[in-house]
Short mmCIF file of C-alpha atoms in Angstrom, two decimals:
data_model
loop_
_atom_site.label_atom_id
_atom_site.label_comp_id
_atom_site.label_asym_id
_atom_site.label_seq_id
_atom_site.Cartn_x
_atom_site.Cartn_y
_atom_site.Cartn_z
CA MET J 1 -50.55 33.12 -24.46
CA ALA J 2 -53.83 34.25 -26.03
CA SER J 3 -56.44 34.50 -23.27
CA GLU J 4 -59.18 32.38 -22.13
CA ILE J 5 -62.86 31.99 -21.24
CA CYS J 6 -65.11 29.11 -20.41
CA PHE J 7 -68.77 30.09 -19.00
CA ILE J 8 -70.14 27.53 -16.82
CA ALA J 9 -74.28 26.86 -15.44
CA ILE J 10 -74.79 24.86 -12.40
CA VAL J 11 -78.12 24.01 -12.50
CA GLY J 12 -80.40 20.93 -10.29
CA ARG J 13 -82.93 20.50 -8.34
CA ALA J 14 -83.06 22.49 -4.71
CA ASN J 15 -80.76 21.21 -1.92
CA ALA J 16 -78.78 19.45 -3.99
CA GLY J 17 -75.72 21.22 -3.60
CA LYS J 18 -74.88 23.38 -5.98
CA SER J 19 -73.82 26.75 -3.66
CA SER J 20 -71.47 24.60 -1.95
CA LEU J 21 -69.53 23.18 -5.16
CA LEU J 22 -69.50 26.84 -6.38
CA ASN J 23 -67.92 28.09 -2.87
CA ALA J 24 -65.66 24.80 -3.94
CA LEU J 25 -64.74 25.18 -6.96
CA THR J 26 -63.81 29.48 -6.39
CA GLY J 27 -62.58 29.11 -2.99
CA GLU J 28 -64.16 31.59 -1.84
CA LYS J 29 -67.85 31.83 0.35
CA ILE J 30 -69.97 33.56 -2.16
CA ALA J 31 -73.61 31.71 -1.77
CA ALA J 32 -75.29 30.89 1.17
CA VAL J 33 -75.36 27.50 2.11
CA SER J 34 -77.92 25.87 4.19
CA GLY J 35 -79.83 22.21 4.41
CA LYS J 36 -83.12 23.71 3.76
CA PRO J 37 -84.65 23.87 0.08
CA GLN J 38 -84.09 27.52 -2.39
CA THR J 39 -81.50 28.82 -0.33
CA THR J 40 -80.12 30.78 -3.51
CA ARG J 41 -83.03 32.72 -5.07
CA THR J 42 -81.13 34.37 -7.59
CA ARG J 43 -77.79 33.90 -10.02
CA ILE J 44 -74.64 34.34 -8.36
CA THR J 45 -71.50 34.41 -10.19
CA GLY J 46 -68.05 32.79 -8.82
CA ILE J 47 -65.23 33.81 -10.95
CA VAL J 48 -61.92 32.00 -11.00
CA THR J 49 -58.93 32.98 -12.82
CA GLU J 50 -55.43 31.25 -13.87
CA GLY J 51 -53.09 32.59 -15.55
CA GLU J 52 -54.69 33.40 -18.92
CA THR J 53 -57.63 31.29 -18.24
CA GLN J 54 -61.18 32.81 -16.78
CA TYR J 55 -63.47 30.36 -15.31
CA VAL J 56 -67.05 32.13 -14.33
CA PHE J 57 -69.62 30.15 -12.61
CA MET J 58 -73.18 30.65 -12.82
CA ASP J 59 -75.18 29.65 -9.21
CA THR J 60 -78.77 29.05 -10.12
CA PRO J 61 -81.65 28.78 -7.75
CA GLY J 62 -83.02 24.90 -7.58
CA VAL J 63 -85.61 23.98 -10.14
CA HIS J 64 -88.70 23.91 -8.53
CA LYS J 65 -92.65 23.94 -8.34
CA ALA J 66 -93.16 28.00 -8.22
CA ARG J 67 -95.81 29.10 -6.26
CA THR J 68 -95.23 32.67 -5.41
CA LYS J 69 -93.87 35.53 -8.11
CA LEU J 70 -90.52 35.04 -6.89
CA GLY J 71 -90.13 31.45 -7.45
CA GLU J 72 -91.31 32.43 -11.00
CA HIS J 73 -88.47 34.29 -10.80
CA MET J 74 -86.16 31.97 -9.38
CA ASN J 75 -87.11 28.99 -12.01
CA LYS J 76 -86.86 31.70 -14.96
CA ALA J 77 -82.84 32.22 -13.93
CA VAL J 78 -82.25 29.01 -14.13
CA LYS J 79 -83.69 29.04 -17.62
CA ASP J 80 -81.73 32.21 -18.71
CA SER J 81 -78.31 31.42 -17.58
CA ALA J 82 -78.26 27.60 -18.81
CA SER J 83 -79.40 29.40 -22.20
CA ASP J 84 -76.27 30.21 -23.60
CA VAL J 85 -73.13 28.82 -21.77
CA ASP J 86 -69.72 26.69 -22.52
CA LEU J 87 -70.69 24.03 -20.46
CA ILE J 88 -73.76 23.26 -17.67
CA LEU J 89 -73.18 21.26 -14.97
CA MET J 90 -75.93 19.66 -13.46
CA VAL J 91 -75.90 18.59 -9.17
CA ALA J 92 -77.37 16.01 -8.32
CA ASP J 93 -77.88 14.64 -5.15
CA VAL J 94 -77.53 10.69 -5.29
CA THR J 95 -78.59 9.66 -2.27
CA ARG J 96 -82.17 10.97 -3.73
CA LYS J 97 -84.37 9.32 -6.34
CA ILE J 98 -84.76 11.38 -10.36
CA SER J 99 -87.55 13.38 -9.90
CA ASP J 100 -90.23 14.62 -12.46
CA THR J 101 -88.48 17.98 -11.90
CA GLU J 102 -84.55 16.96 -12.46
CA THR J 103 -86.14 15.06 -15.72
CA ASP J 104 -87.36 18.23 -17.01
CA ILE J 105 -84.27 20.23 -16.42
CA ILE J 106 -82.35 17.44 -18.25
CA LYS J 107 -84.85 17.61 -21.49
CA SER J 108 -84.22 21.68 -21.41
CA PHE J 109 -80.85 20.83 -22.23
CA GLY J 110 -82.13 20.01 -25.70
CA ARG J 111 -79.39 17.66 -28.12
CA GLY J 112 -75.37 18.47 -28.54
CA ARG J 113 -75.38 20.75 -25.39
CA SER J 114 -72.20 19.98 -23.10
CA VAL J 115 -73.18 18.76 -20.01
CA ILE J 116 -71.12 17.38 -16.83
CA LEU J 117 -73.64 15.43 -14.15
CA VAL J 118 -72.15 15.61 -10.76
CA LEU J 119 -73.60 13.15 -8.43
CA ASN J 120 -72.90 14.86 -4.76
CA LYS J 121 -73.13 13.30 -1.07
CA ILE J 122 -71.62 10.19 -2.00
CA ASP J 123 -70.00 10.03 1.38
CA LEU J 124 -73.87 9.08 2.43
CA ILE J 125 -73.95 6.28 0.05
CA LYS J 126 -72.23 3.51 2.16
CA ASP J 127 -72.86 0.48 -0.50
CA LYS J 128 -71.05 1.90 -3.41
CA GLU J 129 -72.98 -0.22 -6.11
CA GLN J 130 -75.97 2.48 -5.20
CA VAL J 131 -73.81 5.07 -7.03
CA ALA J 132 -73.58 2.72 -9.81
CA VAL J 133 -77.20 1.95 -10.18
CA LYS J 134 -77.57 5.83 -10.40
CA ILE J 135 -74.93 6.94 -13.13
CA ALA J 136 -77.03 4.28 -15.17
CA GLU J 137 -80.23 5.10 -14.37
CA TYR J 138 -78.81 9.22 -15.51
CA SER J 139 -77.65 7.56 -18.17
CA SER J 140 -80.47 6.67 -19.67
CA LEU J 141 -82.10 10.27 -19.78
CA TYR J 142 -79.28 12.08 -21.53
CA ASP J 143 -75.72 11.32 -22.95
CA PHE J 144 -73.66 13.37 -20.80
CA ASP J 145 -70.35 14.39 -21.95
CA SER J 146 -69.63 12.92 -18.42
CA ILE J 147 -70.29 11.48 -14.55
CA VAL J 148 -68.62 12.59 -11.63
CA PRO J 149 -69.39 11.04 -8.38
CA ILE J 150 -68.32 13.57 -5.72
CA SER J 151 -68.70 14.76 -1.91
CA VAL J 152 -68.75 18.54 -1.28
CA ILE J 153 -68.53 18.46 2.03
CA LYS J 154 -65.71 15.92 2.32
CA ASN J 155 -64.28 17.81 -0.59
CA ASP J 156 -63.95 13.99 -2.28
CA GLY J 157 -63.65 15.03 -6.28
CA VAL J 158 -63.88 18.17 -6.40
CA ASP J 159 -60.85 18.32 -7.88
CA ILE J 160 -62.10 16.14 -10.48
CA VAL J 161 -64.39 18.21 -11.43
CA ARG J 162 -62.41 20.73 -11.81
CA GLY J 163 -60.34 19.12 -14.34
CA GLU J 164 -63.50 18.48 -16.52
CA VAL J 165 -63.82 21.89 -16.66
CA GLU J 166 -60.42 22.97 -18.20
CA LYS J 167 -61.94 20.98 -21.04
CA TYR J 168 -64.21 23.32 -22.14
CA VAL J 169 -62.29 26.88 -22.23
CA LYS J 170 -62.26 28.56 -25.38
CA GLU J 171 -60.53 31.47 -26.65
CA GLY J 172 -61.50 34.90 -25.66
CA PRO J 173 -61.21 38.11 -23.28
CA HIS J 174 -62.12 38.08 -19.53
CA TYR J 175 -65.09 39.23 -19.12
CA PHE J 176 -64.18 40.35 -15.16
CA PRO J 177 -61.15 41.42 -13.32
CA ASP J 178 -58.31 38.86 -12.92
CA ASP J 179 -58.68 39.47 -9.21
CA SER J 180 -62.37 39.30 -8.83
CA PHE J 181 -63.73 36.63 -7.59
CA THR J 182 -67.58 37.83 -7.76
CA ASP J 183 -69.98 40.20 -9.61
CA GLN J 184 -71.89 40.14 -6.48
CA PRO J 185 -71.41 43.64 -4.81
CA GLU J 186 -70.74 43.48 -1.18
CA LYS J 187 -73.92 44.27 0.09
CA VAL J 188 -75.39 41.54 -1.22
CA LEU J 189 -72.82 38.82 0.13
CA ALA J 190 -73.61 40.79 3.69
CA ALA J 191 -76.57 40.43 3.26
CA GLU J 192 -76.67 36.73 2.30
CA ILE J 193 -74.55 35.97 5.33
CA ILE J 194 -77.60 37.32 7.16
CA ARG J 195 -79.82 34.85 5.70
CA GLU J 196 -77.70 32.03 6.04
CA LYS J 197 -77.76 32.41 9.71
CA ILE J 198 -81.83 32.62 9.51
CA LEU J 199 -81.87 29.54 7.59
CA ASP J 200 -80.01 28.18 9.88
CA LEU J 201 -81.35 29.37 13.47
CA MET J 202 -85.21 28.77 12.37
CA SER J 203 -88.15 26.74 11.58
CA ASP J 204 -88.66 25.53 7.90
CA GLU J 205 -91.52 27.75 7.47
CA ILE J 206 -90.50 31.31 8.21
CA PRO J 207 -86.54 31.75 6.25
CA HIS J 208 -88.61 31.35 3.07
CA GLY J 209 -90.77 34.25 3.61
CA ILE J 210 -87.48 36.26 4.89
CA ALA J 211 -85.58 38.83 2.52
CA VAL J 212 -82.48 40.43 3.56
CA THR J 213 -81.48 44.37 2.51
CA ILE J 214 -78.41 46.11 3.85
CA GLU J 215 -79.54 49.88 4.56
CA ASP J 216 -75.91 51.10 4.81
CA MET J 217 -72.25 49.86 5.03
CA SER J 218 -69.17 52.17 5.94
CA GLU J 219 -65.99 52.14 7.38
CA ARG J 220 -64.27 53.98 10.58
CA VAL J 221 -61.80 54.44 12.56
CA ASP J 222 -62.27 53.81 16.29
CA LYS J 223 -61.06 56.01 18.79
CA SER J 224 -58.39 53.72 19.72
CA GLY J 225 -57.09 53.38 16.03
CA GLU J 226 -58.96 50.20 15.16
CA ASP J 227 -60.32 49.50 11.87
CA ILE J 228 -64.75 49.18 12.17
CA LEU J 229 -67.17 48.10 9.06
CA ASP J 230 -70.34 49.70 10.25
CA ILE J 231 -72.87 47.43 8.53
CA SER J 232 -77.17 48.17 9.33
CA ALA J 233 -79.69 45.26 8.15
CA VAL J 234 -83.30 45.55 7.25
CA ILE J 235 -84.88 41.95 7.90
CA TYR J 236 -87.98 41.73 6.03
CA CYS J 237 -90.98 39.17 7.22
CA GLU J 238 -94.17 38.14 5.40
CA ARG J 239 -96.01 38.02 9.30
CA ASP J 240 -96.10 40.22 11.95
CA SER J 241 -96.11 36.33 13.89
CA HIS J 242 -93.06 35.70 11.90
CA LYS J 243 -91.46 39.00 13.03
CA GLY J 244 -91.93 38.41 16.67
CA MET J 245 -90.02 34.82 16.06
CA VAL J 246 -87.47 36.45 14.60
CA ILE J 247 -86.61 38.68 17.45
CA GLY J 248 -87.54 36.14 20.24
CA LYS J 249 -87.83 36.36 23.29
CA GLY J 250 -86.35 39.14 25.13
CA GLY J 251 -84.68 39.62 21.58
CA ALA J 252 -82.70 36.38 22.05
CA MET J 253 -83.48 35.13 18.59
CA LEU J 254 -82.42 38.46 16.82
CA LYS J 255 -79.19 38.63 19.06
CA ARG J 256 -78.30 35.34 17.88
CA ILE J 257 -78.58 35.98 14.41
CA GLY J 258 -76.75 38.97 14.74
CA GLN J 259 -73.86 37.31 16.76
CA LEU J 260 -73.36 33.87 14.16
CA ALA J 261 -74.02 36.48 11.19
CA ARG J 262 -70.92 39.16 12.89
CA GLU J 263 -68.77 36.46 13.16
CA ASP J 264 -68.90 35.35 9.73
CA LEU J 265 -68.65 38.60 8.53
CA GLU J 266 -65.82 39.47 10.02
CA ARG J 267 -63.66 36.32 8.67
CA PHE J 268 -65.26 37.42 5.11
CA PHE J 269 -64.42 41.22 5.21
CA GLU J 270 -61.42 40.70 7.57
CA ILE J 271 -62.21 43.57 9.79
CA LYS J 272 -63.75 44.08 13.37
CA VAL J 273 -67.71 44.61 12.28
CA ASN J 274 -70.81 46.30 14.08
CA LEU J 275 -74.00 44.78 13.00
CA GLN J 276 -77.04 46.33 14.13
CA CYS J 277 -80.04 44.35 12.76
CA TRP J 278 -83.68 45.69 12.10
CA VAL J 279 -87.03 43.77 11.76
CA LYS J 280 -89.76 45.19 9.30
CA VAL J 281 -92.88 43.19 8.38
CA LYS J 282 -93.79 43.36 3.74
CA GLU J 283 -97.03 41.28 3.84
CA ASP J 284 -96.96 39.00 1.22
CA TRP J 285 -93.96 40.44 -0.50
CA ARG J 286 -93.25 37.24 -2.30
CA ASN J 287 -95.97 37.88 -4.63
CA ARG J 288 -95.32 41.69 -5.08
CA GLU J 289 -93.31 42.48 -8.35
CA GLY J 290 -92.34 45.83 -6.55
CA LEU J 291 -90.97 44.22 -3.81
CA ILE J 292 -89.09 41.18 -5.72
CA ARG J 293 -87.60 44.14 -7.86
CA ASN J 294 -86.60 46.09 -4.65
CA PHE J 295 -84.94 43.51 -2.63
CA GLY J 296 -82.90 42.51 -5.76
CA LEU J 297 -84.70 39.15 -5.95
CA ASP J 298 -86.25 39.84 -9.97
#
């Protein structure tokens, strides 16, 4: 049997559940997930290989009105990812009205594109007639190949999305090793785990001005013979006042961030982790092209 390949872009407005869907489809915690918008900043690739078929899912940042140079890079990542794929999964929050942003996304598809609409968060809808109404509203805007109502958090309907994606595979080589589940370096995955904890623990204003880099990541064996993964991370803030909040009174907030991140890192890498975090200030870094590149967000 010849090998098969399928490239799928996951697009939509901010906070619709795109990253959660990527994690569910791959069965791995690849993308940071948070209730705050604009959690995903760059294109993140998830890879699933089943026999002779390889699926390459590309999670994209939520499309939004860009107010910084970083925001412009994020919107460009969406446009670039959706330009040359076999299938687009447009993820929408069924509980929210169709926004101008979503209308613009749909217009950008043009004619003849293979697009599946994934209506997420149906678990939050008591009257299921509302789902039917939402399907009719979206259907009037584009001739979607199919529309799949799901709840990622309840794992309801994710298998249906998988089944729909299978229809779009084509003959072609596998672009990644069959045992890969992402193209993201381990340092990037570790940084995203730490940033996710900051998003969870801190107020709306601060996390969007946060970047995390991994300065060092190395394994060693301690005196008792146990394997240890040493991770040295730097958390960058845009203001001195934000630095103080990230550290917290007596270092309490930074300690909490480190504790939760370490627990996730140990589960992900399946090894005991020694995590050290430092906090530094880079003023207005989201509008500085050099720093955006240095942080790997371009």
